[in-house]
Amino acid sequence: MPPRKYPLAPLELRPSGLMGRVFVPAGDGPRTSPALMEWELRGESWTDEHPHDEFNYVLAGRLYVECDGVTVEARAGDVVQVPTGATGRYWAPVYARLLAVYGPNPEGLPSRVHEHRRLPPESPANPPGQQAG
């Protein structure tokens, strides 16, 4: 089988409300190969749950990810995994650009989006991940 080239997709406001581009779409239904996309968070938070592993490679900025009560901070060059079936909350107080890889979804189960919201400006009284009073 020859190599397959995926053309550069435009960076656009996705139906999710996030800026991003899809290289290899997840699509609906079963898939045995990974999906690949780039997305950005700019002072915003995103919470979702997938029936597949999700890996996010931080290309730029600072990203926080919370899953199962544990929060990690990731910077450019770091990779964060949220495992199959777990709810992941991702947020960037200022900016993060990510390359996301979704693992295979052979049963074609749907993903669930829980929340997308703008974050209040970051300050010492409002540390990352906390809601303003």
PDB file of N, CA, C and O in Angstrom, residues 63-104:
ATOM      1  N   LEU A  63      -0.630  23.859  29.043  1.00  0.00           N
ATOM      2  CA  LEU A  63      -1.888  23.137  29.112  1.00  0.00           C
ATOM      3  C   LEU A  63      -1.988  22.439  30.464  1.00  0.00           C
ATOM      4  O   LEU A  63      -1.005  21.892  30.955  1.00  0.00           O
ATOM      5  N   TYR A  64      -3.179  22.465  31.025  1.00  0.00           N
ATOM      6  CA  TYR A  64      -3.476  21.677  32.223  1.00  0.00           C
ATOM      7  C   TYR A  64      -4.488  20.622  31.836  1.00  0.00           C
ATOM      8  O   TYR A  64      -5.415  20.894  31.060  1.00  0.00           O
ATOM      9  N   VAL A  65      -4.295  19.410  32.369  1.00  0.00           N
ATOM     10  CA  VAL A  65      -5.230  18.323  32.110  1.00  0.00           C
ATOM     11  C   VAL A  65      -5.562  17.666  33.445  1.00  0.00           C
ATOM     12  O   VAL A  65      -4.666  17.320  34.214  1.00  0.00           O
ATOM     13  N   GLU A  66      -6.867  17.501  33.682  1.00  0.00           N
ATOM     14  CA  GLU A  66      -7.336  16.826  34.900  1.00  0.00           C
ATOM     15  C   GLU A  66      -8.119  15.597  34.472  1.00  0.00           C
ATOM     16  O   GLU A  66      -8.952  15.655  33.567  1.00  0.00           O
ATOM     17  N   CYS A  67      -7.815  14.465  35.116  1.00  0.00           N
ATOM     18  CA  CYS A  67      -8.499  13.206  34.852  1.00  0.00           C
ATOM     19  C   CYS A  67      -8.436  12.379  36.132  1.00  0.00           C
ATOM     20  O   CYS A  67      -7.370  12.289  36.758  1.00  0.00           O
ATOM     21  N   ASP A  68      -9.553  11.823  36.539  1.00  0.00           N
ATOM     22  CA  ASP A  68      -9.619  10.982  37.750  1.00  0.00           C
ATOM     23  C   ASP A  68      -9.030  11.678  38.976  1.00  0.00           C
ATOM     24  O   ASP A  68      -8.341  11.056  39.788  1.00  0.00           O
ATOM     25  N   GLY A  69      -9.273  12.982  39.105  1.00  0.00           N
ATOM     26  CA  GLY A  69      -8.849  13.724  40.287  1.00  0.00           C
ATOM     27  C   GLY A  69      -7.394  14.136  40.302  1.00  0.00           C
ATOM     28  O   GLY A  69      -6.922  14.700  41.284  1.00  0.00           O
ATOM     29  N   VAL A  70      -6.654  13.867  39.243  1.00  0.00           N
ATOM     30  CA  VAL A  70      -5.238  14.228  39.168  1.00  0.00           C
ATOM     31  C   VAL A  70      -5.062  15.260  38.065  1.00  0.00           C
ATOM     32  O   VAL A  70      -5.568  15.087  36.953  1.00  0.00           O
ATOM     33  N   THR A  71      -4.335  16.341  38.369  1.00  0.00           N
ATOM     34  CA  THR A  71      -4.065  17.401  37.400  1.00  0.00           C
ATOM     35  C   THR A  71      -2.582  17.416  37.073  1.00  0.00           C
ATOM     36  O   THR A  71      -1.744  17.330  37.964  1.00  0.00           O
ATOM     37  N   VAL A  72      -2.279  17.521  35.774  1.00  0.00           N
ATOM     38  CA  VAL A  72      -0.896  17.667  35.332  1.00  0.00           C
ATOM     39  C   VAL A  72      -0.776  18.950  34.516  1.00  0.00           C
ATOM     40  O   VAL A  72      -1.743  19.385  33.883  1.00  0.00           O
ATOM     41  N   GLU A  73       0.398  19.549  34.567  1.00  0.00           N
ATOM     42  CA  GLU A  73       0.717  20.711  33.740  1.00  0.00           C
ATOM     43  C   GLU A  73       1.640  20.237  32.633  1.00  0.00           C
ATOM     44  O   GLU A  73       2.605  19.513  32.893  1.00  0.00           O
ATOM     45  N   ALA A  74       1.339  20.637  31.403  1.00  0.00           N
ATOM     46  CA  ALA A  74       2.165  20.249  30.266  1.00  0.00           C
ATOM     47  C   ALA A  74       2.581  21.488  29.491  1.00  0.00           C
ATOM     48  O   ALA A  74       1.792  22.412  29.318  1.00  0.00           O
ATOM     49  N   ARG A  75       3.820  21.484  29.050  1.00  0.00           N
ATOM     50  CA  ARG A  75       4.366  22.585  28.250  1.00  0.00           C
ATOM     51  C   ARG A  75       4.855  22.021  26.927  1.00  0.00           C
ATOM     52  O   ARG A  75       4.859  20.807  26.726  1.00  0.00           O
ATOM     53  N   ALA A  76       5.270  22.903  26.032  1.00  0.00           N
ATOM     54  CA  ALA A  76       5.719  22.482  24.708  1.00  0.00           C
ATOM     55  C   ALA A  76       6.677  21.297  24.805  1.00  0.00           C
ATOM     56  O   ALA A  76       7.631  21.324  25.587  1.00  0.00           O
ATOM     57  N   GLY A  77       6.397  20.252  24.055  1.00  0.00           N
ATOM     58  CA  GLY A  77       7.220  19.047  24.046  1.00  0.00           C
ATOM     59  C   GLY A  77       6.670  17.932  24.903  1.00  0.00           C
ATOM     60  O   GLY A  77       7.083  16.782  24.760  1.00  0.00           O
ATOM     61  N   ASP A  78       5.730  18.235  25.804  1.00  0.00           N
ATOM     62  CA  ASP A  78       5.126  17.210  26.658  1.00  0.00           C
ATOM     63  C   ASP A  78       3.950  16.544  25.947  1.00  0.00           C
ATOM     64  O   ASP A  78       3.281  17.155  25.113  1.00  0.00           O
ATOM     65  N   VAL A  79       3.687  15.287  26.314  1.00  0.00           N
ATOM     66  CA  VAL A  79       2.533  14.542  25.824  1.00  0.00           C
ATOM     67  C   VAL A  79       1.709  14.123  27.033  1.00  0.00           C
ATOM     68  O   VAL A  79       2.261  13.650  28.028  1.00  0.00           O
ATOM     69  N   VAL A  80       0.396  14.316  26.947  1.00  0.00           N
ATOM     70  CA  VAL A  80      -0.517  13.916  28.015  1.00  0.00           C
ATOM     71  C   VAL A  80      -1.516  12.920  27.432  1.00  0.00           C
ATOM     72  O   VAL A  80      -2.092  13.170  26.373  1.00  0.00           O
ATOM     73  N   GLN A  81      -1.705  11.805  28.131  1.00  0.00           N
ATOM     74  CA  GLN A  81      -2.679  10.792  27.720  1.00  0.00           C
ATOM     75  C   GLN A  81      -3.872  10.802  28.666  1.00  0.00           C
ATOM     76  O   GLN A  81      -3.701  10.844  29.886  1.00  0.00           O
ATOM     77  N   VAL A  82      -5.072  10.767  28.102  1.00  0.00           N
ATOM     78  CA  VAL A  82      -6.292  10.512  28.867  1.00  0.00           C
ATOM     79  C   VAL A  82      -6.796   9.165  28.362  1.00  0.00           C
ATOM     80  O   VAL A  82      -7.036   8.991  27.164  1.00  0.00           O
ATOM     81  N   PRO A  83      -6.936   8.176  29.269  1.00  0.00           N
ATOM     82  CA  PRO A  83      -7.264   6.825  28.821  1.00  0.00           C
ATOM     83  C   PRO A  83      -8.723   6.649  28.385  1.00  0.00           C
ATOM     84  O   PRO A  83      -9.597   7.445  28.717  1.00  0.00           O
ATOM     85  N   THR A  84      -8.940   5.592  27.667  1.00  0.00           N
ATOM     86  CA  THR A  84     -10.259   5.206  27.178  1.00  0.00           C
ATOM     87  C   THR A  84     -11.302   5.286  28.282  1.00  0.00           C
ATOM     88  O   THR A  84     -11.082   4.791  29.384  1.00  0.00           O
ATOM     89  N   GLY A  85     -12.423   5.948  27.984  1.00  0.00           N
ATOM     90  CA  GLY A  85     -13.551   5.991  28.908  1.00  0.00           C
ATOM     91  C   GLY A  85     -13.459   7.019  30.014  1.00  0.00           C
ATOM     92  O   GLY A  85     -14.429   7.252  30.725  1.00  0.00           O
ATOM     93  N   ALA A  86     -12.301   7.647  30.176  1.00  0.00           N
ATOM     94  CA  ALA A  86     -12.133   8.639  31.241  1.00  0.00           C
ATOM     95  C   ALA A  86     -12.612  10.005  30.764  1.00  0.00           C
ATOM     96  O   ALA A  86     -12.561  10.319  29.580  1.00  0.00           O
ATOM     97  N   THR A  87     -13.065  10.810  31.706  1.00  0.00           N
ATOM     98  CA  THR A  87     -13.419  12.191  31.399  1.00  0.00           C
ATOM     99  C   THR A  87     -12.179  13.046  31.611  1.00  0.00           C
ATOM    100  O   THR A  87     -11.569  13.000  32.673  1.00  0.00           O
ATOM    101  N   GLY A  88     -11.811  13.791  30.588  1.00  0.00           N
ATOM    102  CA  GLY A  88     -10.645  14.667  30.664  1.00  0.00           C
ATOM    103  C   GLY A  88     -11.086  16.113  30.591  1.00  0.00           C
ATOM    104  O   GLY A  88     -11.944  16.476  29.787  1.00  0.00           O
ATOM    105  N   ARG A  89     -10.514  16.931  31.463  1.00  0.00           N
ATOM    106  CA  ARG A  89     -10.730  18.381  31.392  1.00  0.00           C
ATOM    107  C   ARG A  89      -9.399  19.000  31.011  1.00  0.00           C
ATOM    108  O   ARG A  89      -8.376  18.754  31.653  1.00  0.00           O
ATOM    109  N   TYR A  90      -9.411  19.802  29.941  1.00  0.00           N
ATOM    110  CA  TYR A  90      -8.219  20.440  29.394  1.00  0.00           C
ATOM    111  C   TYR A  90      -8.424  21.936  29.511  1.00  0.00           C
ATOM    112  O   TYR A  90      -9.479  22.445  29.150  1.00  0.00           O
ATOM    113  N   TRP A  91      -7.424  22.664  29.987  1.00  0.00           N
ATOM    114  CA  TRP A  91      -7.570  24.117  30.011  1.00  0.00           C
ATOM    115  C   TRP A  91      -6.228  24.798  29.844  1.00  0.00           C
ATOM    116  O   TRP A  91      -5.185  24.255  30.181  1.00  0.00           O
ATOM    117  N   ALA A  92      -6.316  25.985  29.229  1.00  0.00           N
ATOM    118  CA  ALA A  92      -5.153  26.835  29.011  1.00  0.00           C
ATOM    119  C   ALA A  92      -5.529  28.217  29.517  1.00  0.00           C
ATOM    120  O   ALA A  92      -6.371  28.876  28.915  1.00  0.00           O
ATOM    121  N   PRO A  93      -4.936  28.658  30.635  1.00  0.00           N
ATOM    122  CA  PRO A  93      -5.250  29.987  31.154  1.00  0.00           C
ATOM    123  C   PRO A  93      -4.956  31.091  30.146  1.00  0.00           C
ATOM    124  O   PRO A  93      -5.666  32.087  30.089  1.00  0.00           O
ATOM    125  N   VAL A  94      -3.910  30.884  29.320  1.00  0.00           N
ATOM    126  CA  VAL A  94      -3.544  31.884  28.317  1.00  0.00           C
ATOM    127  C   VAL A  94      -3.650  31.269  26.921  1.00  0.00           C
ATOM    128  O   VAL A  94      -4.477  31.677  26.117  1.00  0.00           O
ATOM    129  N   TYR A  95      -2.809  30.272  26.627  1.00  0.00           N
ATOM    130  CA  TYR A  95      -2.768  29.704  25.281  1.00  0.00           C
ATOM    131  C   TYR A  95      -2.102  28.341  25.304  1.00  0.00           C
ATOM    132  O   TYR A  95      -1.110  28.133  26.013  1.00  0.00           O
ATOM    133  N   ALA A  96      -2.640  27.410  24.522  1.00  0.00           N
ATOM    134  CA  ALA A  96      -1.988  26.131  24.255  1.00  0.00           C
ATOM    135  C   ALA A  96      -2.387  25.688  22.853  1.00  0.00           C
ATOM    136  O   ALA A  96      -3.548  25.814  22.458  1.00  0.00           O
ATOM    137  N   ARG A  97      -1.410  25.195  22.105  1.00  0.00           N
ATOM    138  CA  ARG A  97      -1.666  24.598  20.787  1.00  0.00           C
ATOM    139  C   ARG A  97      -1.258  23.139  20.882  1.00  0.00           C
ATOM    140  O   ARG A  97      -0.162  22.822  21.365  1.00  0.00           O
ATOM    141  N   LEU A  98      -2.129  22.246  20.427  1.00  0.00           N
ATOM    142  CA  LEU A  98      -1.963  20.816  20.657  1.00  0.00           C
ATOM    143  C   LEU A  98      -2.100  20.019  19.379  1.00  0.00           C
ATOM    144  O   LEU A  98      -2.893  20.379  18.503  1.00  0.00           O
ATOM    145  N   LEU A  99      -1.379  18.928  19.313  1.00  0.00           N
ATOM    146  CA  LEU A  99      -1.591  17.930  18.286  1.00  0.00           C
ATOM    147  C   LEU A  99      -2.244  16.750  18.996  1.00  0.00           C
ATOM    148  O   LEU A  99      -1.643  16.154  19.892  1.00  0.00           O
ATOM    149  N   ALA A 100      -3.487  16.457  18.648  1.00  0.00           N
ATOM    150  CA  ALA A 100      -4.239  15.393  19.311  1.00  0.00           C
ATOM    151  C   ALA A 100      -4.256  14.143  18.439  1.00  0.00           C
ATOM    152  O   ALA A 100      -4.463  14.223  17.229  1.00  0.00           O
ATOM    153  N   VAL A 101      -4.028  13.006  19.082  1.00  0.00           N
ATOM    154  CA  VAL A 101      -4.119  11.710  18.414  1.00  0.00           C
ATOM    155  C   VAL A 101      -5.155  10.897  19.167  1.00  0.00           C
ATOM    156  O   VAL A 101      -5.017  10.670  20.380  1.00  0.00           O
ATOM    157  N   TYR A 102      -6.204  10.504  18.460  1.00  0.00           N
ATOM    158  CA  TYR A 102      -7.229   9.628  19.031  1.00  0.00           C
ATOM    159  C   TYR A 102      -6.903   8.208  18.615  1.00  0.00           C
ATOM    160  O   TYR A 102      -6.699   7.941  17.426  1.00  0.00           O
ATOM    161  N   GLY A 103      -6.885   7.308  19.582  1.00  0.00           N
ATOM    162  CA  GLY A 103      -6.643   5.908  19.284  1.00  0.00           C
ATOM    163  C   GLY A 103      -7.795   5.296  18.506  1.00  0.00           C
ATOM    164  O   GLY A 103      -8.844   5.920  18.316  1.00  0.00           O
ATOM    165  N   PRO A 104      -7.621   4.064  18.028  1.00  0.00           N
ATOM    166  CA  PRO A 104      -8.688   3.389  17.301  1.00  0.00           C
ATOM    167  C   PRO A 104      -9.973   3.284  18.136  1.00  0.00           C
ATOM    168  O   PRO A 104      -9.941   3.270  19.359  1.00  0.00           O
TER     169      PRO A 104
END
